[in-house]
Short mmCIF file of C-alpha atoms in Angstrom, two decimals:
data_model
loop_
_atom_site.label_atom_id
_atom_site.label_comp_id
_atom_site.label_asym_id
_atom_site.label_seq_id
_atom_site.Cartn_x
_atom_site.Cartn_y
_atom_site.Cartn_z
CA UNK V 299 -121.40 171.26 217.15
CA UNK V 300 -125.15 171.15 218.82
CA UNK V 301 -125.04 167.39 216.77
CA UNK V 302 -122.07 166.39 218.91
CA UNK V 303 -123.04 167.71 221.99
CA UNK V 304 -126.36 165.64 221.78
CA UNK V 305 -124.86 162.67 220.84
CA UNK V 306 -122.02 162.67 223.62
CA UNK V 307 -125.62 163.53 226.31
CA UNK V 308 -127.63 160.38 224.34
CA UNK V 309 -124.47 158.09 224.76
CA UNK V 310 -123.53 159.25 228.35
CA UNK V 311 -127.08 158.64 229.24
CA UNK V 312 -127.27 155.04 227.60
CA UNK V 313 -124.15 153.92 229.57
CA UNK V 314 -126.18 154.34 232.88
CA UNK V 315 -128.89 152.23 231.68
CA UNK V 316 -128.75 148.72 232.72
CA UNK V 317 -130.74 146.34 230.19
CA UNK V 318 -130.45 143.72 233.40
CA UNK V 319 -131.82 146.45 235.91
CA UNK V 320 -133.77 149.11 234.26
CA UNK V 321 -134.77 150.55 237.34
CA UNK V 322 -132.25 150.06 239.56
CA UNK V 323 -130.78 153.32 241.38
CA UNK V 324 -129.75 155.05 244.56
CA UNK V 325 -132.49 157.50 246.11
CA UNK V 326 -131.38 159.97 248.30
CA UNK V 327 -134.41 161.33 250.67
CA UNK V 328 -134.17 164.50 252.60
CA UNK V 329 -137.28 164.88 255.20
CA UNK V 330 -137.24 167.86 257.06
CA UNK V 331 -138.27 166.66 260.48
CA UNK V 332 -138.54 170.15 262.47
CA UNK V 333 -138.03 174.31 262.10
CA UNK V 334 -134.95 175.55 264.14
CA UNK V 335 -134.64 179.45 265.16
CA UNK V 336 -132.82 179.38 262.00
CA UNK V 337 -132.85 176.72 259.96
CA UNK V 338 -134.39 173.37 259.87
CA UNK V 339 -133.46 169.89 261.25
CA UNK V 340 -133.27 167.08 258.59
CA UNK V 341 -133.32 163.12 257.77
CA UNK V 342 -131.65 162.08 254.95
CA UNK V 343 -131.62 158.52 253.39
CA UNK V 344 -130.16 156.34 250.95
CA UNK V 345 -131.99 153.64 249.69
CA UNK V 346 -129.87 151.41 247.27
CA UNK V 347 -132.47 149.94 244.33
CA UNK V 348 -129.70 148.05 242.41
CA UNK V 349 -130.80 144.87 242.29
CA UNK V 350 -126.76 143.37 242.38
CA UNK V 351 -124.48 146.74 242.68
CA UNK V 352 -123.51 147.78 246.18
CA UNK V 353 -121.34 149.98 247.51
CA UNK V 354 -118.58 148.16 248.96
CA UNK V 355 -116.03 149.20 251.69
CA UNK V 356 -114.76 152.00 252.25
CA UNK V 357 -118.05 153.29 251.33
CA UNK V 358 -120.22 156.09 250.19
CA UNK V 359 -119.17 159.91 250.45
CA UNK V 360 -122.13 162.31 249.18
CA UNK V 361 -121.48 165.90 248.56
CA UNK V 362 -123.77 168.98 247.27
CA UNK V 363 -123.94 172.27 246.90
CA UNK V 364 -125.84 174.59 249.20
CA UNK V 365 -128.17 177.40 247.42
CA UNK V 366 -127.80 180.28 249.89
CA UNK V 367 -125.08 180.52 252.56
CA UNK V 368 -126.22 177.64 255.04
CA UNK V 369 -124.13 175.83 257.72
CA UNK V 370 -124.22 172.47 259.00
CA UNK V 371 -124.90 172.86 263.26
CA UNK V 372 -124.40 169.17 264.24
CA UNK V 373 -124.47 165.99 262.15
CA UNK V 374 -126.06 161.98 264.07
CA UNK V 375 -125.39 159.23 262.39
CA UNK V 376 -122.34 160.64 259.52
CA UNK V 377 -119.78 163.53 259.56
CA UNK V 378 -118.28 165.94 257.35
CA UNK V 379 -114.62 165.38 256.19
CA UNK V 380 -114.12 168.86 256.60
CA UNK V 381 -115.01 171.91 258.87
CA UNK V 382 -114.31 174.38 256.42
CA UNK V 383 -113.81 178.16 257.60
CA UNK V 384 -116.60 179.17 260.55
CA UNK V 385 -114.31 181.72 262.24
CA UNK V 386 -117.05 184.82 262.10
CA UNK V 387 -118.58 182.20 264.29
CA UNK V 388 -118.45 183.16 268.49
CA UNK V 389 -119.33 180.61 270.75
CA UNK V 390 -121.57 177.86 269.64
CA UNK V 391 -119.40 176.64 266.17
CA UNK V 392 -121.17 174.68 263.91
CA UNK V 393 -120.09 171.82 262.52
CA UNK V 394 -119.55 172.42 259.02
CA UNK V 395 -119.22 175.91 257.32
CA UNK V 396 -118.38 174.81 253.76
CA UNK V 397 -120.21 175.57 250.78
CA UNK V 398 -119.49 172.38 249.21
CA UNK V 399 -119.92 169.90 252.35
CA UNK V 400 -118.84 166.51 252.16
CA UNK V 401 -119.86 163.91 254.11
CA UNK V 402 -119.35 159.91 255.10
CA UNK V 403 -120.69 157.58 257.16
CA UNK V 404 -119.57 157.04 260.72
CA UNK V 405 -117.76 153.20 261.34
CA UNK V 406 -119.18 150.77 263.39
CA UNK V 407 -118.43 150.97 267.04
CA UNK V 408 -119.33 155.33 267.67
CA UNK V 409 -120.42 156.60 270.37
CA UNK V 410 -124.41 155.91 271.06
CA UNK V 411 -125.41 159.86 271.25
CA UNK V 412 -123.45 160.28 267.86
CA UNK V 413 -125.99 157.28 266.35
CA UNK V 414 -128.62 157.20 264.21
CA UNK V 415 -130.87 154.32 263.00
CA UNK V 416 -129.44 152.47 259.85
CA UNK V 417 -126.15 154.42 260.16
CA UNK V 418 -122.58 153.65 261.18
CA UNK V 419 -121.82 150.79 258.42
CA UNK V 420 -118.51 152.67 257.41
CA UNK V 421 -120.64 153.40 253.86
CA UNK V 422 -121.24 149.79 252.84
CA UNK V 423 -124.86 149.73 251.36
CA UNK V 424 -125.88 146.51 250.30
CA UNK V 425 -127.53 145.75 247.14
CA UNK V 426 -131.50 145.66 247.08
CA UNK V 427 -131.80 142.51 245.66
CA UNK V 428 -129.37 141.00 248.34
CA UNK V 429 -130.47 142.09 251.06
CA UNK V 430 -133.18 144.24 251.22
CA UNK V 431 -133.61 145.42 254.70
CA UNK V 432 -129.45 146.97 254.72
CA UNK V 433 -129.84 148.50 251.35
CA UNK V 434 -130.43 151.29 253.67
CA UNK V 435 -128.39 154.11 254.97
CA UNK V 436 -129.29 157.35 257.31
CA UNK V 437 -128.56 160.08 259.34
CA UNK V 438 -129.52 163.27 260.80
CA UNK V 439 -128.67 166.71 259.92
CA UNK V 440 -129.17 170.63 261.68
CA UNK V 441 -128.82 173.08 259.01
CA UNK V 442 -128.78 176.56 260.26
CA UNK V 443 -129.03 180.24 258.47
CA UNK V 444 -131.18 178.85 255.67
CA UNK V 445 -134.72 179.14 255.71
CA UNK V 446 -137.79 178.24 258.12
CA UNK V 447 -140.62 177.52 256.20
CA UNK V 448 -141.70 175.39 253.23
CA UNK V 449 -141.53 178.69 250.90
CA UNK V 450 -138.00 180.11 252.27
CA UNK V 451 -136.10 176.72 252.19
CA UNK V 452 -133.72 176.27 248.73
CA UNK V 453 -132.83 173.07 248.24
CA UNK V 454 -129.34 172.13 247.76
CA UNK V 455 -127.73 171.61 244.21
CA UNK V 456 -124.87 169.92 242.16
CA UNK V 457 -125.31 166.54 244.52
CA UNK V 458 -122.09 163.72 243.79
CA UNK V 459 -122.42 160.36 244.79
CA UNK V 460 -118.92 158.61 244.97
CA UNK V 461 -119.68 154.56 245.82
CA UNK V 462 -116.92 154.27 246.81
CA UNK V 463 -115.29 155.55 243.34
CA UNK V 464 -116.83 157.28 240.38
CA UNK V 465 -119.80 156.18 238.32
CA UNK V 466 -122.57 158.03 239.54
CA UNK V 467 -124.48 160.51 238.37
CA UNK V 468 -127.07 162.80 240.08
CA UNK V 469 -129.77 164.90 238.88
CA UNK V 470 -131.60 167.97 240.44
CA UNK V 471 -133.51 167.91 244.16
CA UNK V 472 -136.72 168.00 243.23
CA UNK V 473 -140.05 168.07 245.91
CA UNK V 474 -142.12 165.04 246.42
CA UNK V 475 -145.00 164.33 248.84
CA UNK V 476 -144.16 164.36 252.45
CA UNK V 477 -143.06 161.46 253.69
CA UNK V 478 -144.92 159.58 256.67
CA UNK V 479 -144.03 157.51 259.21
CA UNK V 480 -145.35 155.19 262.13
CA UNK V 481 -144.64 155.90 265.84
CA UNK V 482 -143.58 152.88 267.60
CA UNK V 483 -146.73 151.56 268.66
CA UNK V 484 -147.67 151.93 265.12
CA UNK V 485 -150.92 153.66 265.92
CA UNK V 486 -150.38 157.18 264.80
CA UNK V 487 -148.98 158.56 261.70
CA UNK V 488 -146.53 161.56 261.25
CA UNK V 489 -145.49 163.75 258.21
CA UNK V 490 -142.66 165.51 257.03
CA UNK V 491 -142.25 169.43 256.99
CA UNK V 492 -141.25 168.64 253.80
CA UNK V 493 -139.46 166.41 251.29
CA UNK V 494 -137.06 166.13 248.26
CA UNK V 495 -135.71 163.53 246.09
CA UNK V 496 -132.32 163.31 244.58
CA UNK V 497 -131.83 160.16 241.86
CA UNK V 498 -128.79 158.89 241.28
CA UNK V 499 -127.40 156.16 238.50
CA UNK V 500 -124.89 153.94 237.69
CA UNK V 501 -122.66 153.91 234.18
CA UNK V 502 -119.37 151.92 234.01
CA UNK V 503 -118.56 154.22 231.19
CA UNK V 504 -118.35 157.03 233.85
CA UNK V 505 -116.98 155.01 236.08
CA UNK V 506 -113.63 153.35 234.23
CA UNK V 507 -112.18 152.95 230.89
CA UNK V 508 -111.19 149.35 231.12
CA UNK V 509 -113.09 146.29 232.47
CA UNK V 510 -112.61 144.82 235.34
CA UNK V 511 -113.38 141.59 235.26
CA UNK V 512 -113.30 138.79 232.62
CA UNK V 513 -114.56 135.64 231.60
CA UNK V 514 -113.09 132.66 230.11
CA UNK V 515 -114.75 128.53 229.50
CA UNK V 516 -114.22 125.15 229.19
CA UNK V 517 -116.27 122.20 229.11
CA UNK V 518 -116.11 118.57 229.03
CA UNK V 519 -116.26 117.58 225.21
CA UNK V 520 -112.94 119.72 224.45
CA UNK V 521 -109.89 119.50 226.03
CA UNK V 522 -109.63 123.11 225.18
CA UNK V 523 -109.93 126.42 227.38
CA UNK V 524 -110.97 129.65 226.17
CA UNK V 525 -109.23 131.76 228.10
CA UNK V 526 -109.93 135.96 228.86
CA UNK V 527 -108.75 138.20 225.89
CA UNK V 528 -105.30 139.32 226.45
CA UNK V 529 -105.28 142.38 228.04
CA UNK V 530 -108.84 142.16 228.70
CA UNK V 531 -108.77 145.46 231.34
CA UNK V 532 -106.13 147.51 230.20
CA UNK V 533 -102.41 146.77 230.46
CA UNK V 534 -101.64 150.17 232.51
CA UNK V 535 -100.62 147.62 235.44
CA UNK V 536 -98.20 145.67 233.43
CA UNK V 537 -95.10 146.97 234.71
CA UNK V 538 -95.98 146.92 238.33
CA UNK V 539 -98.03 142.98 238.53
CA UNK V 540 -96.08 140.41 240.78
CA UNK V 541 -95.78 137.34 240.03
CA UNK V 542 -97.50 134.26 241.53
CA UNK V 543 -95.55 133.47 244.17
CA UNK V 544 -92.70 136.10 244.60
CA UNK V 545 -90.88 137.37 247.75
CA UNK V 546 -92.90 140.61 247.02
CA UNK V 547 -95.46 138.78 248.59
CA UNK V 548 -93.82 137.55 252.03
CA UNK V 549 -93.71 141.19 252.84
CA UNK V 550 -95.52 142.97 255.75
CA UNK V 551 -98.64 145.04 254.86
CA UNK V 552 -98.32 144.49 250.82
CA UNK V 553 -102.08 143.28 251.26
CA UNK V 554 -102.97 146.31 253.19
CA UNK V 555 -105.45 148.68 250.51
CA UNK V 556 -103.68 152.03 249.46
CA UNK V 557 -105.53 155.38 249.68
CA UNK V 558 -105.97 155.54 246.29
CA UNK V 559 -106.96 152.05 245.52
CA UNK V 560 -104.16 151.53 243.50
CA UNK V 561 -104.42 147.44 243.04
CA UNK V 562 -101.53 145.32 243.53
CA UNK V 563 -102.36 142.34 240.45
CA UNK V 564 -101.10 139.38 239.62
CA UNK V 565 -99.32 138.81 235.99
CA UNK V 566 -101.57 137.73 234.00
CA UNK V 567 -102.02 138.02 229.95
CA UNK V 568 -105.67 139.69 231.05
CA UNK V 569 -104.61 141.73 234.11
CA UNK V 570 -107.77 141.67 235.22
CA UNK V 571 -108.94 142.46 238.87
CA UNK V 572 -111.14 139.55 239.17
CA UNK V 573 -112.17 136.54 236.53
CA UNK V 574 -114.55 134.79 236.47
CA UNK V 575 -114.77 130.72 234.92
CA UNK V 576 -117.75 128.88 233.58
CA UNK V 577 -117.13 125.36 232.77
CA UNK V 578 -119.71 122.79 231.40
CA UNK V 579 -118.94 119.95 233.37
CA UNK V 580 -121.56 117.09 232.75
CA UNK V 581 -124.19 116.41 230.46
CA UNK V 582 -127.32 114.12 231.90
CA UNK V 583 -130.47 113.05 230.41
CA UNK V 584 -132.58 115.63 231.35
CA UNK V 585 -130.38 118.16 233.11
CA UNK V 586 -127.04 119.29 232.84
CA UNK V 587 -124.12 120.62 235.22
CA UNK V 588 -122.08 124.23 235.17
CA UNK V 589 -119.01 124.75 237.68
CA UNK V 590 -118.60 128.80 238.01
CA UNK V 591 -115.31 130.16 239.86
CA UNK V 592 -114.90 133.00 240.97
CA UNK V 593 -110.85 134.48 240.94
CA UNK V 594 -109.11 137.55 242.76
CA UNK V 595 -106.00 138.77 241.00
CA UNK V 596 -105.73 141.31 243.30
CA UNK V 597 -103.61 141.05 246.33
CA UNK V 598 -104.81 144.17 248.03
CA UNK V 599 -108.24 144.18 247.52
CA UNK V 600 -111.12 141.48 249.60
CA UNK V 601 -114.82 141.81 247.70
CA UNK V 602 -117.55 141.60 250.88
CA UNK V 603 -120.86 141.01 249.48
CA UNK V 604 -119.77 139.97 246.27
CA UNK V 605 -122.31 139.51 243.50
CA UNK V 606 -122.79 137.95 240.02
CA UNK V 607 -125.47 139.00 237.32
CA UNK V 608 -125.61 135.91 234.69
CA UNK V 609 -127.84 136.00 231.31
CA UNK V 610 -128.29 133.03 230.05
CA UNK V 611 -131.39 130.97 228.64
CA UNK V 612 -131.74 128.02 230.72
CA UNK V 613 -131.70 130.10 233.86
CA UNK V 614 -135.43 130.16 233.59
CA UNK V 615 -135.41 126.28 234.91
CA UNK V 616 -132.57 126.37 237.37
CA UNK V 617 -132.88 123.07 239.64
CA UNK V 618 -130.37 123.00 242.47
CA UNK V 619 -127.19 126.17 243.07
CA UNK V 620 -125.05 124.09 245.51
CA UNK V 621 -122.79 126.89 247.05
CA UNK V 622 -123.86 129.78 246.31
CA UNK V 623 -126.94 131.66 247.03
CA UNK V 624 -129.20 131.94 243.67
CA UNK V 625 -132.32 134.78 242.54
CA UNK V 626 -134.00 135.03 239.52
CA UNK V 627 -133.72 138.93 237.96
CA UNK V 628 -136.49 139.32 235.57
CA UNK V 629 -137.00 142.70 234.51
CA UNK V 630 -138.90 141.74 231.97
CA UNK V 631 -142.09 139.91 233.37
CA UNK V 632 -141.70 138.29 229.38
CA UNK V 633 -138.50 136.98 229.36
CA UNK V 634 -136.71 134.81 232.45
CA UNK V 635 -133.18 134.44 231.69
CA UNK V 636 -131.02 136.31 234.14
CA UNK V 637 -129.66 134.83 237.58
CA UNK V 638 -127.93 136.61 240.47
CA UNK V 639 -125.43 134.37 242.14
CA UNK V 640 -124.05 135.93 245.75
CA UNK V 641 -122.04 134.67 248.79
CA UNK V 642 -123.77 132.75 251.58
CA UNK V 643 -123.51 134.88 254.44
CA UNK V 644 -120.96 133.91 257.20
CA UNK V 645 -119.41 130.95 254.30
CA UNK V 646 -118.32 132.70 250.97
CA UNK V 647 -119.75 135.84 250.99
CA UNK V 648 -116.21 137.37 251.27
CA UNK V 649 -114.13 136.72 248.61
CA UNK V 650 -110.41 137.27 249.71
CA UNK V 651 -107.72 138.89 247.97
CA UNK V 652 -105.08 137.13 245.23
CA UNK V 653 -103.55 133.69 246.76
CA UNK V 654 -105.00 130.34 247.98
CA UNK V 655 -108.19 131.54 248.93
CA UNK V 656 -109.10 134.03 246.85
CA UNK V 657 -111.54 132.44 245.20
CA UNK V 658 -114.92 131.24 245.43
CA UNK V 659 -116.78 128.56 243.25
CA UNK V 660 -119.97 126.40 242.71
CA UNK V 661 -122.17 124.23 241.06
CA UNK V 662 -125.07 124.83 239.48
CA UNK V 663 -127.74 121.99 237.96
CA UNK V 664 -130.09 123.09 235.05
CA UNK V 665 -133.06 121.12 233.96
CA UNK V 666 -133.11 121.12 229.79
CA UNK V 667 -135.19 122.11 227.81
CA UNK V 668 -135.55 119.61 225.20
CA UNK V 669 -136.71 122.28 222.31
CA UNK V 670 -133.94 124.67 222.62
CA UNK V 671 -130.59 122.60 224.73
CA UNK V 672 -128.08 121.79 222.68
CA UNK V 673 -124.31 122.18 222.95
CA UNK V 674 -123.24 123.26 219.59
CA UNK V 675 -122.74 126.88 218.56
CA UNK V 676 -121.54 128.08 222.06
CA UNK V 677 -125.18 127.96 223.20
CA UNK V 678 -124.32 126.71 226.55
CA UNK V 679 -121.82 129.32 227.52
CA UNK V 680 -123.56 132.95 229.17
CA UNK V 681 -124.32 136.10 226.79
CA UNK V 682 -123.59 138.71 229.58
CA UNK V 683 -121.18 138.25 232.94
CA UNK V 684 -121.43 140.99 236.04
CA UNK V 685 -119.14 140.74 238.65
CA UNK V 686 -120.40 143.94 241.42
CA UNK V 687 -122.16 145.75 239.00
CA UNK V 688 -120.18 145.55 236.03
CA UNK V 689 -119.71 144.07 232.52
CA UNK V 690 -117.29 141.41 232.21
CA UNK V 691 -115.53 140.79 228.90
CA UNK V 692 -116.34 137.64 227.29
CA UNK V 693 -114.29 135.88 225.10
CA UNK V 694 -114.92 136.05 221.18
CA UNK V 695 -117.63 133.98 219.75
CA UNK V 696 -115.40 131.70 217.76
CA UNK V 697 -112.77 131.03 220.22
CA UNK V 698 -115.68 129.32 222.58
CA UNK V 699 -114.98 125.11 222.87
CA UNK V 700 -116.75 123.52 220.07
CA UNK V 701 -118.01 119.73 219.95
CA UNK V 702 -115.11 117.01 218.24
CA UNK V 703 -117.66 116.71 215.35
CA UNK V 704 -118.06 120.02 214.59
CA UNK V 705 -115.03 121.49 213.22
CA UNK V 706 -114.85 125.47 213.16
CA UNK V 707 -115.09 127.46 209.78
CA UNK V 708 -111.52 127.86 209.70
CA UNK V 709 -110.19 124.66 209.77
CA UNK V 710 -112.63 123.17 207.51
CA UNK V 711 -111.73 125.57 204.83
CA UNK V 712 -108.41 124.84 205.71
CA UNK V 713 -109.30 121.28 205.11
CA UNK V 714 -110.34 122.22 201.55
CA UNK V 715 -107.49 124.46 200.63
CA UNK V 716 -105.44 121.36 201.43
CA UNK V 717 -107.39 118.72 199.47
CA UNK V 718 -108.26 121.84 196.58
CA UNK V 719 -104.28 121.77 196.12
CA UNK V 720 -103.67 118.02 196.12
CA UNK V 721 -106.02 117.84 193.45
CA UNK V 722 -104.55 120.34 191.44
CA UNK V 723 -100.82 118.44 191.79
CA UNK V 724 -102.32 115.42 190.60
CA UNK V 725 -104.05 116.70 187.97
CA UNK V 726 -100.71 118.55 187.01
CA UNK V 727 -99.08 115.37 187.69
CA UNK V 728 -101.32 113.39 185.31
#
């Protein structure tokens, strides 16, 4: 039984690690600013690491635990979902009286005295390697009847990250150095009371069963397309998909996004969300061409700050990305073959729901590299596809477009069956 147990904890734990982003995670910083008669006034942050996962719309909602029987006075910057019970409370009622608080992030447009600086996004946090300066989220909290001093305080437990779904796991608070920070003239430094960390990864086992994205190719020497393995993410939507163009469609609000985020797909043999297309499209001298698309099958769900994580080996010498916004990922300082491909902000960095425009798409030029191009063997197709943050499912090896002169394995020994047993009539015949 202790056998199993381990091995479930070793397998949970390798699902949150990310060969293409080892160290990406969310940190979640509480600085305690200030005492209170009874209690202390905090800043907490969220600082997104992932290199290509953000937390897209409608946003983070963090939750904990408090260790003694603390309340929440008044919140800048985010809010609690709920008030809980604060009736033994006369007067002055706090904000938040439950044990288990959770809060979100205010939307854009709040008040200016309920503000606080990098808050009020509606819980979109950008990816780090996107856009660096957002990856940032904050806000202010007054916690009251816990303690006032560094040796009284308990810090809060059982932290859950939802971003906007499941997938993320937190461990313990645990005390770092104080944090310091600049006054605005940048002349004098301040500290923190004191400071805690609380890390938090990413594993798509945690977060879904099924895929949700997939990836098919094509390519100029073979009229043939690979497409996504049938039921690629689950056929649990099968019965509900709509067609491509049905009268479903003409109705009001069937693009409007349901509580639950129950998607509205189109029918497809994959049922896949989103997939994504790589096609080989020339083949020059010294470089050669890819076309990547981008496809929503989802007609109630728009991807802002959409992102794709591609490994493949010429991405160590890429020459020109025509529509799409390109960084290298190397996590290993050794090896340079990973690519991040994102939406140009304010021209495709919104990829809109199933239909006409739901899809996105660009060119990219690769310089060869005359030891190791070559088209044969599937070698210019990717090894791993992320869409947001997570795995796509490629297509298997020996369904990938092969070159005219290089039959597969089965139909050459097809081939000699059939030439085996026309040998064997004659010979009979004879």
């Amino acid at each position: 039984m202790r056998f199993v147990i381990s091995a479930l904890f070793l397998f949970v734990v390798a699902a949150a690690y990310d060969p293409l982003d080892p160290n990406g995670n969310l940190t979640i910083k509480w600085d305690i600013v200030s005492w209170t008669p009874d209690g202390y006034v905090a800043v907490v942050t969220m600082n997104n690491f992932q290199m290509y996962r953000h937390i897209m719309s409608p946003g983070w909602t963090l939750g904990w635990t408090w260790a003694k029987k603390e309340v929440i006075w008044s919140m800048n910057g985010a809010q609690t979902t709920e008030q809980g019970d604060c009736s033994k409370f006369k007067g002055n009622v706090p904000h938040c009286c439950k044990k288990t608080p959770t809060v979100v992030d205010l939307l854009p447009g709040v008040p200016y005295n309920q503000q606080y600086s990098n808050c009020c996004k509606g819980g979109v946090l950008p990816a780090w390697g996107i856009d660096p300066q957002s990856a940032v989220s904050a806000f202010q909290i007054s916690v009251g009847m816990a303690g006032t001093s560094n040796k009284t305080v308990k810090l809060p437990k059982n932290f859950t990250l939802l971003g906007p779904g499941p997938g993320y796991t937190c461990g313990p608070a645990k005390v770092v150095p104080s944090t310091t920070f600049l006054t605005q003239d940048r002349r004098r430094k301040t500290q923190a009371l004191m400071t805690w960390n609380v890390t938090c990864t990413y594993s798509q086992f945690l977060a879904r069963k099924n895929p949700s994205c997939c990836v098919s190719f094509s390519s100029f020497y073979n009229e043939t397309i690979t497409p996504c393995p049938t039921c690629a993410c689950g056929c649990q939507n099968k019965n509900s998909c709509v067609k491509s163009g049905s009268k479903v469609l003409k109705r009001a609000g069937v693009n409007t996004p349901r509580k639950d985020n129950t998607p509205l797909l189109q029918c497809t043999h994959h049922m896949c969300p989103v997939r994504v297309h790589w096609h080989v499209k020339v083949n020059y001298k010294e470089y050669w061409r890819v076309k990547v698309s981008i496809i929503n099958f989802n007609y109630r769900m728009n991807y802002t700050l959409w992102s794709l994580a591609v490994q493949h080996p010429n991405l160590n010498d890429v020459t020109q990305v025509f529509s799409f916004d390109y960084k290298p990922l190397v996590p290993y300082e050794s090896i340079n073959d990973t690519g991040m491909f994102y939406g140009m902000k304010f021209y495709n960095d919104l990829l809109m729901e199933a239909g006409p425009f739901g899809n996105v798409q660009s060119e990219v030029l690769l310089r060869k590299d005359k030891d190791t191009f070559t088209l044969k063997q599937g070698w210019a197709f990717p090894r791993k596809v992320y869409f947001n943050g997570d795995e796509c499912m490629l297509p298997p090896p020996d369904t990938y477009p092969f070159l005219p002169n290089s039959a597969p394995h089965q139909q050459l020994f097809s081939g000699l069956t059939a030439i085996a047993a026309m040998v064997f009539l004659l010979v009979t015949v004879w």
